């Protein structure tokens, strides 16, 4: 199993009420790319906590001091969809606000890791109202028909629901942190993919894979401009990336920091 890190967007917020303050951003000059915070080059000395460390503000209390004692300047922390929207349409920002407050108190920057529909090739961090409704939010399947506890990345219902949640999260961070800019980056999903298979073999996926696949035409033109049929690898990655992009674009709402994502690809010996 391998991960691929992808920069999704470098869109910057130039229209907010704090547009006079420079946004955290990457800049490339003379072939050299640097990251800037407050218009000064910023080297991230970061520490990433465990997957569920940030789910309890009480658990985090002693960890802030430990991080600060390591002479780090940035903490990578998970935020789960399950925390943010425990009931459909009802959002709880207790964890988000508490983590931002804790980072400020210890003079640290934050990079949030959004655990939404997928995390490490599984779907364990979505809300119960999503995981319990297999008709509305279908699962992937192995080639022998066994269902997997991984959401289909072809589900429009899933894309719409998660995009709404992520957009709400980003709007809240903009409203509460655009002046201090404690949050300097956001990772959207962690290792979108499927374990133990080259791709999804559910009926929905089989139909999409066997169609003319207009979805993939732009992706699958080779260097000579010749169309190549989708491979299992491209088919496994592209729909998930499309979902991530839908969350990342947030319609017409620009960002105030950089965002990135990460894909999971199975090694050949791990595939069916």
mmCIF file of C-alpha atoms in Angstrom:
data_model
loop_
_atom_site.group_PDB
_atom_site.id
_atom_site.type_symbol
_atom_site.label_atom_id
_atom_site.label_comp_id
_atom_site.label_asym_id
_atom_site.label_seq_id
_atom_site.Cartn_x
_atom_site.Cartn_y
_atom_site.Cartn_z
ATOM 1 C CA UNK A 1 0.000 0.000 0.000
ATOM 2 C CA UNK A 2 1.455 3.346 -0.982
ATOM 3 C CA UNK A 3 0.321 6.924 -0.674
ATOM 4 C CA UNK A 4 0.482 9.716 -3.211
ATOM 5 C CA UNK A 5 0.421 13.325 -2.009
ATOM 6 C CA UNK A 6 -1.221 15.773 -4.394
ATOM 7 C CA UNK A 7 -1.478 19.547 -4.172
ATOM 8 C CA UNK A 8 -5.105 20.255 -4.994
ATOM 9 C CA UNK A 9 -5.315 23.999 -5.036
ATOM 10 C CA UNK A 10 -3.351 27.108 -4.375
ATOM 11 C CA UNK A 11 -6.353 29.413 -4.639
ATOM 12 C CA UNK A 12 -6.051 32.360 -2.297
ATOM 13 C CA UNK A 13 -8.624 34.506 -0.614
ATOM 14 C CA UNK A 14 -8.159 38.047 -1.825
ATOM 15 C CA UNK A 15 -11.699 39.233 -1.113
ATOM 16 C CA UNK A 16 -12.130 38.704 2.622
ATOM 17 C CA UNK A 17 -12.347 41.481 5.166
ATOM 18 C CA UNK A 18 -8.732 40.686 6.090
ATOM 19 C CA UNK A 19 -7.437 40.786 2.522
ATOM 20 C CA UNK A 20 -4.785 43.274 3.635
ATOM 21 C CA UNK A 21 -3.098 40.451 5.550
ATOM 22 C CA UNK A 22 -1.176 38.089 3.236
ATOM 23 C CA UNK A 23 -2.485 34.550 3.142
ATOM 24 C CA UNK A 24 -0.298 31.498 3.868
ATOM 25 C CA UNK A 25 0.851 30.357 0.446
ATOM 26 C CA UNK A 26 3.477 28.687 -1.718
ATOM 27 C CA UNK A 27 5.470 30.884 -4.082
ATOM 28 C CA UNK A 28 7.938 29.814 -6.767
ATOM 29 C CA UNK A 29 10.695 32.140 -7.871
ATOM 30 C CA UNK A 30 13.697 31.237 -10.015
ATOM 31 C CA UNK A 31 12.765 27.576 -9.777
ATOM 32 C CA UNK A 32 12.667 27.593 -5.963
ATOM 33 C CA UNK A 33 9.359 27.028 -4.133
ATOM 34 C CA UNK A 34 8.930 28.388 -0.624
ATOM 35 C CA UNK A 35 6.058 28.540 1.827
ATOM 36 C CA UNK A 36 5.137 31.937 3.287
ATOM 37 C CA UNK A 37 3.238 32.882 6.426
ATOM 38 C CA UNK A 38 2.709 36.600 7.048
ATOM 39 C CA UNK A 39 4.848 37.278 3.984
ATOM 40 C CA UNK A 40 7.854 35.631 5.624
ATOM 41 C CA UNK A 41 9.379 32.285 4.575
ATOM 42 C CA UNK A 42 8.058 29.629 6.954
ATOM 43 C CA UNK A 43 9.749 26.270 7.462
ATOM 44 C CA UNK A 44 7.226 23.832 8.899
ATOM 45 C CA UNK A 45 8.668 21.998 11.875
ATOM 46 C CA UNK A 46 5.657 19.794 12.307
ATOM 47 C CA UNK A 47 4.461 16.957 14.456
ATOM 48 C CA UNK A 48 1.487 14.767 13.552
ATOM 49 C CA UNK A 49 -0.598 13.262 16.322
ATOM 50 C CA UNK A 50 -2.420 9.935 16.225
ATOM 51 C CA UNK A 51 -5.648 9.463 14.301
ATOM 52 C CA UNK A 52 -7.988 10.006 17.235
ATOM 53 C CA UNK A 53 -5.876 12.228 19.485
ATOM 54 C CA UNK A 54 -7.771 15.389 18.617
ATOM 55 C CA UNK A 55 -11.223 13.917 19.156
ATOM 56 C CA UNK A 56 -11.075 14.880 22.847
ATOM 57 C CA UNK A 57 -10.039 18.350 23.937
ATOM 58 C CA UNK A 58 -9.313 16.975 27.415
ATOM 59 C CA UNK A 59 -6.940 14.397 25.926
ATOM 60 C CA UNK A 60 -5.190 17.172 23.987
ATOM 61 C CA UNK A 61 -4.541 19.398 27.003
ATOM 62 C CA UNK A 62 -1.203 17.841 28.103
ATOM 63 C CA UNK A 63 -0.136 17.223 24.508
ATOM 64 C CA UNK A 64 0.046 20.916 23.595
ATOM 65 C CA UNK A 65 2.830 21.463 26.115
ATOM 66 C CA UNK A 66 4.653 18.336 24.950
ATOM 67 C CA UNK A 67 4.566 19.558 21.358
ATOM 68 C CA UNK A 68 5.803 23.012 22.330
ATOM 69 C CA UNK A 69 8.694 21.465 24.307
ATOM 70 C CA UNK A 70 9.855 19.691 21.131
ATOM 71 C CA UNK A 71 10.514 23.091 19.531
ATOM 72 C CA UNK A 72 7.921 22.432 16.850
ATOM 73 C CA UNK A 73 5.989 25.271 15.243
ATOM 74 C CA UNK A 74 3.142 23.326 13.604
ATOM 75 C CA UNK A 75 0.824 20.475 14.569
ATOM 76 C CA UNK A 76 -1.020 18.191 12.137
ATOM 77 C CA UNK A 77 -4.361 17.221 13.650
ATOM 78 C CA UNK A 78 -7.324 15.202 12.354
ATOM 79 C CA UNK A 79 -10.850 16.553 12.072
ATOM 80 C CA UNK A 80 -13.529 13.989 11.307
ATOM 81 C CA UNK A 81 -16.825 14.394 9.505
ATOM 82 C CA UNK A 82 -18.312 12.326 12.335
ATOM 83 C CA UNK A 83 -17.318 15.018 14.845
ATOM 84 C CA UNK A 84 -18.457 17.922 12.719
ATOM 85 C CA UNK A 85 -21.910 16.700 11.626
ATOM 86 C CA UNK A 86 -23.135 14.009 14.053
ATOM 87 C CA UNK A 87 -26.715 14.677 12.914
ATOM 88 C CA UNK A 88 -27.418 15.512 9.296
ATOM 89 C CA UNK A 89 -27.540 19.264 8.850
ATOM 90 C CA UNK A 90 -26.478 19.998 12.450
ATOM 91 C CA UNK A 91 -22.859 21.094 12.863
ATOM 92 C CA UNK A 92 -20.787 21.034 16.043
ATOM 93 C CA UNK A 93 -17.679 23.239 16.018
ATOM 94 C CA UNK A 94 -16.605 22.490 19.589
ATOM 95 C CA UNK A 95 -13.568 20.457 18.536
ATOM 96 C CA UNK A 96 -12.525 22.867 15.759
ATOM 97 C CA UNK A 97 -12.684 25.916 18.001
ATOM 98 C CA UNK A 98 -10.988 24.140 20.906
ATOM 99 C CA UNK A 99 -8.081 22.943 18.781
ATOM 100 C CA UNK A 100 -7.523 26.362 17.245
ATOM 101 C CA UNK A 101 -7.639 27.933 20.711
ATOM 102 C CA UNK A 102 -5.142 25.383 22.079
ATOM 103 C CA UNK A 103 -2.725 26.009 19.217
ATOM 104 C CA UNK A 104 -2.875 29.776 19.712
ATOM 105 C CA UNK A 105 -2.224 29.468 23.442
ATOM 106 C CA UNK A 106 1.010 27.608 22.652
ATOM 107 C CA UNK A 107 2.056 29.770 19.667
ATOM 108 C CA UNK A 108 1.594 26.932 17.191
ATOM 109 C CA UNK A 109 0.207 26.744 13.663
ATOM 110 C CA UNK A 110 -2.240 24.030 12.579
ATOM 111 C CA UNK A 111 -2.595 21.790 9.561
ATOM 112 C CA UNK A 112 -5.955 20.041 9.741
ATOM 113 C CA UNK A 113 -6.413 16.576 8.223
ATOM 114 C CA UNK A 114 -10.018 16.170 7.087
ATOM 115 C CA UNK A 115 -11.164 12.593 7.717
ATOM 116 C CA UNK A 116 -14.324 12.547 5.647
ATOM 117 C CA UNK A 117 -15.689 9.713 3.537
ATOM 118 C CA UNK A 118 -12.314 7.955 3.318
ATOM 119 C CA UNK A 119 -9.360 7.403 5.560
ATOM 120 C CA UNK A 120 -6.567 4.930 4.757
ATOM 121 C CA UNK A 121 -8.651 3.029 2.210
ATOM 122 C CA UNK A 122 -11.576 2.654 4.618
ATOM 123 C CA UNK A 123 -14.638 4.684 5.647
ATOM 124 C CA UNK A 124 -14.469 4.707 9.430
ATOM 125 C CA UNK A 125 -14.763 8.410 10.206
ATOM 126 C CA UNK A 126 -18.071 9.311 8.569
ATOM 127 C CA UNK A 127 -21.165 10.068 10.697
ATOM 128 C CA UNK A 128 -23.496 7.252 11.737
ATOM 129 C CA UNK A 129 -26.303 8.683 9.594
ATOM 130 C CA UNK A 130 -24.044 8.086 6.578
ATOM 131 C CA UNK A 131 -22.569 4.706 7.487
ATOM 132 C CA UNK A 132 -25.963 3.229 8.415
ATOM 133 C CA UNK A 133 -27.681 4.099 5.111
ATOM 134 C CA UNK A 134 -26.221 1.710 2.543
ATOM 135 C CA UNK A 135 -28.933 2.469 0.001
ATOM 136 C CA UNK A 136 -28.312 6.186 -0.047
ATOM 137 C CA UNK A 137 -24.535 5.791 0.354
ATOM 138 C CA UNK A 138 -23.559 2.527 -1.439
ATOM 139 C CA UNK A 139 -20.377 0.581 -0.750
ATOM 140 C CA UNK A 140 -17.635 -0.730 -2.970
ATOM 141 C CA UNK A 141 -17.436 -4.469 -3.728
ATOM 142 C CA UNK A 142 -14.709 -6.991 -4.460
ATOM 143 C CA UNK A 143 -14.823 -8.924 -7.738
ATOM 144 C CA UNK A 144 -16.501 -11.866 -5.979
ATOM 145 C CA UNK A 145 -19.394 -9.673 -4.828
ATOM 146 C CA UNK A 146 -18.320 -9.220 -1.233
ATOM 147 C CA UNK A 147 -19.166 -5.753 0.019
ATOM 148 C CA UNK A 148 -16.460 -3.621 1.608
ATOM 149 C CA UNK A 149 -16.853 -1.010 4.310
ATOM 150 C CA UNK A 150 -15.690 1.628 1.869
ATOM 151 C CA UNK A 151 -18.033 4.157 0.307
ATOM 152 C CA UNK A 152 -18.404 4.092 -3.453
ATOM 153 C CA UNK A 153 -16.551 7.053 -4.885
ATOM 154 C CA UNK A 154 -19.166 7.161 -7.663
ATOM 155 C CA UNK A 155 -21.979 8.114 -5.278
ATOM 156 C CA UNK A 156 -23.457 11.533 -6.013
ATOM 157 C CA UNK A 157 -25.280 11.498 -2.667
ATOM 158 C CA UNK A 158 -21.977 11.075 -0.889
ATOM 159 C CA UNK A 159 -20.311 13.826 -2.887
ATOM 160 C CA UNK A 160 -23.118 16.288 -2.184
ATOM 161 C CA UNK A 161 -23.309 15.491 1.538
ATOM 162 C CA UNK A 162 -19.592 15.651 2.204
ATOM 163 C CA UNK A 163 -19.088 18.747 0.074
ATOM 164 C CA UNK A 164 -21.741 20.521 2.126
ATOM 165 C CA UNK A 165 -20.029 19.522 5.376
ATOM 166 C CA UNK A 166 -16.578 20.531 4.190
ATOM 167 C CA UNK A 167 -17.807 23.852 2.859
ATOM 168 C CA UNK A 168 -19.431 24.564 6.225
ATOM 169 C CA UNK A 169 -16.172 23.724 8.009
ATOM 170 C CA UNK A 170 -14.135 26.008 5.762
ATOM 171 C CA UNK A 171 -16.603 28.862 6.182
ATOM 172 C CA UNK A 172 -16.401 28.510 9.959
ATOM 173 C CA UNK A 173 -12.596 28.562 9.933
ATOM 174 C CA UNK A 174 -12.694 31.648 7.724
ATOM 175 C CA UNK A 175 -15.062 33.386 10.117
ATOM 176 C CA UNK A 176 -13.151 32.529 13.294
ATOM 177 C CA UNK A 177 -9.508 32.367 12.129
ATOM 178 C CA UNK A 178 -9.026 34.646 9.136
ATOM 179 C CA UNK A 179 -7.431 37.336 11.312
ATOM 180 C CA UNK A 180 -5.050 35.143 13.349
ATOM 181 C CA UNK A 181 -4.481 32.543 10.577
ATOM 182 C CA UNK A 182 -3.672 29.755 13.002
ATOM 183 C CA UNK A 183 -4.698 27.209 10.347
ATOM 184 C CA UNK A 184 -2.180 27.331 7.502
ATOM 185 C CA UNK A 185 -3.135 24.234 5.465
ATOM 186 C CA UNK A 186 -5.862 21.628 5.089
ATOM 187 C CA UNK A 187 -5.572 18.032 3.862
ATOM 188 C CA UNK A 188 -8.791 16.835 2.211
ATOM 189 C CA UNK A 189 -9.220 13.087 2.903
ATOM 190 C CA UNK A 190 -6.426 10.670 3.713
ATOM 191 C CA UNK A 191 -5.617 7.888 1.253
ATOM 192 C CA UNK A 192 -8.763 7.623 -0.820
ATOM 193 C CA UNK A 193 -8.791 4.111 -2.233
ATOM 194 C CA UNK A 194 -9.673 0.469 -1.693
ATOM 195 C CA UNK A 195 -7.724 -2.222 0.131
ATOM 196 C CA UNK A 196 -6.996 -5.573 -1.443
ATOM 197 C CA UNK A 197 -8.367 -4.826 -4.895
ATOM 198 C CA UNK A 198 -7.353 -2.934 -8.001
ATOM 199 C CA UNK A 199 -10.734 -1.165 -8.132
ATOM 200 C CA UNK A 200 -14.418 -1.262 -7.180
ATOM 201 C CA UNK A 201 -16.446 -4.089 -8.799
ATOM 202 C CA UNK A 202 -19.926 -3.073 -7.632
ATOM 203 C CA UNK A 203 -22.695 -2.920 -10.284
ATOM 204 C CA UNK A 204 -22.439 0.878 -10.300
ATOM 205 C CA UNK A 205 -18.707 0.695 -10.877
ATOM 206 C CA UNK A 206 -18.926 -2.080 -13.480
ATOM 207 C CA UNK A 207 -21.327 0.001 -15.549
ATOM 208 C CA UNK A 208 -19.098 3.073 -15.334
ATOM 209 C CA UNK A 209 -15.995 1.042 -16.187
ATOM 210 C CA UNK A 210 -17.571 -0.630 -19.241
ATOM 211 C CA UNK A 211 -19.178 2.521 -20.650
ATOM 212 C CA UNK A 212 -17.377 4.757 -23.121
ATOM 213 C CA UNK A 213 -16.191 6.592 -20.020
ATOM 214 C CA UNK A 214 -16.447 10.183 -21.138
ATOM 215 C CA UNK A 215 -15.420 10.943 -17.571
ATOM 216 C CA UNK A 216 -11.906 9.757 -18.312
ATOM 217 C CA UNK A 217 -11.295 11.127 -21.818
ATOM 218 C CA UNK A 218 -9.298 14.129 -20.678
ATOM 219 C CA UNK A 219 -7.374 12.017 -18.198
ATOM 220 C CA UNK A 220 -6.473 9.212 -20.571
ATOM 221 C CA UNK A 221 -5.065 11.000 -23.585
ATOM 222 C CA UNK A 222 -1.474 9.883 -23.896
ATOM 223 C CA UNK A 223 1.417 12.109 -24.951
ATOM 224 C CA UNK A 224 0.469 11.675 -28.595
ATOM 225 C CA UNK A 225 -3.118 12.679 -27.871
ATOM 226 C CA UNK A 226 -4.433 9.138 -28.426
ATOM 227 C CA UNK A 227 -7.261 7.969 -26.171
ATOM 228 C CA UNK A 228 -6.470 4.919 -24.062
ATOM 229 C CA UNK A 229 -9.166 2.887 -22.258
ATOM 230 C CA UNK A 230 -9.218 3.355 -18.494
ATOM 231 C CA UNK A 231 -6.998 1.054 -16.488
ATOM 232 C CA UNK A 232 -8.108 -0.294 -13.111
ATOM 233 C CA UNK A 233 -5.645 2.118 -11.504
ATOM 234 C CA UNK A 234 -6.969 5.243 -13.228
ATOM 235 C CA UNK A 235 -10.524 4.097 -12.601
ATOM 236 C CA UNK A 236 -9.814 3.586 -8.895
ATOM 237 C CA UNK A 237 -8.206 6.996 -8.452
ATOM 238 C CA UNK A 238 -10.117 9.411 -10.664
ATOM 239 C CA UNK A 239 -13.645 9.271 -9.172
ATOM 240 C CA UNK A 240 -12.246 9.701 -5.686
ATOM 241 C CA UNK A 241 -10.162 12.648 -6.797
ATOM 242 C CA UNK A 242 -13.261 14.099 -8.439
ATOM 243 C CA UNK A 243 -15.075 13.929 -5.097
ATOM 244 C CA UNK A 244 -12.151 15.559 -3.323
ATOM 245 C CA UNK A 245 -12.038 18.290 -5.944
ATOM 246 C CA UNK A 246 -15.749 18.940 -5.451
ATOM 247 C CA UNK A 247 -15.097 19.566 -1.771
ATOM 248 C CA UNK A 248 -11.977 21.573 -2.506
ATOM 249 C CA UNK A 249 -13.553 23.960 -4.999
ATOM 250 C CA UNK A 250 -16.346 24.910 -2.607
ATOM 251 C CA UNK A 251 -18.301 26.432 -5.498
ATOM 252 C CA UNK A 252 -17.214 30.086 -5.634
ATOM 253 C CA UNK A 253 -15.733 30.300 -2.152
ATOM 254 C CA UNK A 254 -11.949 30.865 -2.324
ATOM 255 C CA UNK A 255 -9.486 29.661 0.290
ATOM 256 C CA UNK A 256 -7.431 31.467 2.846
ATOM 257 C CA UNK A 257 -4.758 28.746 2.912
ATOM 258 C CA UNK A 258 -3.315 25.892 0.847
ATOM 259 C CA UNK A 259 -5.011 22.510 0.571
ATOM 260 C CA UNK A 260 -3.766 19.094 -0.509
ATOM 261 C CA UNK A 261 -4.862 15.462 -0.636
ATOM 262 C CA UNK A 262 -3.420 11.957 -0.534
ATOM 263 C CA UNK A 263 -4.325 8.848 -2.528
ATOM 264 C CA UNK A 264 -3.858 5.180 -1.701
ATOM 265 C CA UNK A 265 -2.581 2.752 -4.324
ATOM 266 C CA UNK A 266 -2.274 -0.962 -3.658
ATOM 267 C CA UNK A 267 1.008 -2.666 -4.505
ATOM 268 C CA UNK A 268 0.734 -5.248 -7.247
ATOM 269 C CA UNK A 269 1.229 -8.167 -4.843
ATOM 270 C CA UNK A 270 -1.684 -6.924 -2.700
ATOM 271 C CA UNK A 271 -4.220 -6.821 -5.523
ATOM 272 C CA UNK A 272 -6.792 -9.468 -6.429
#
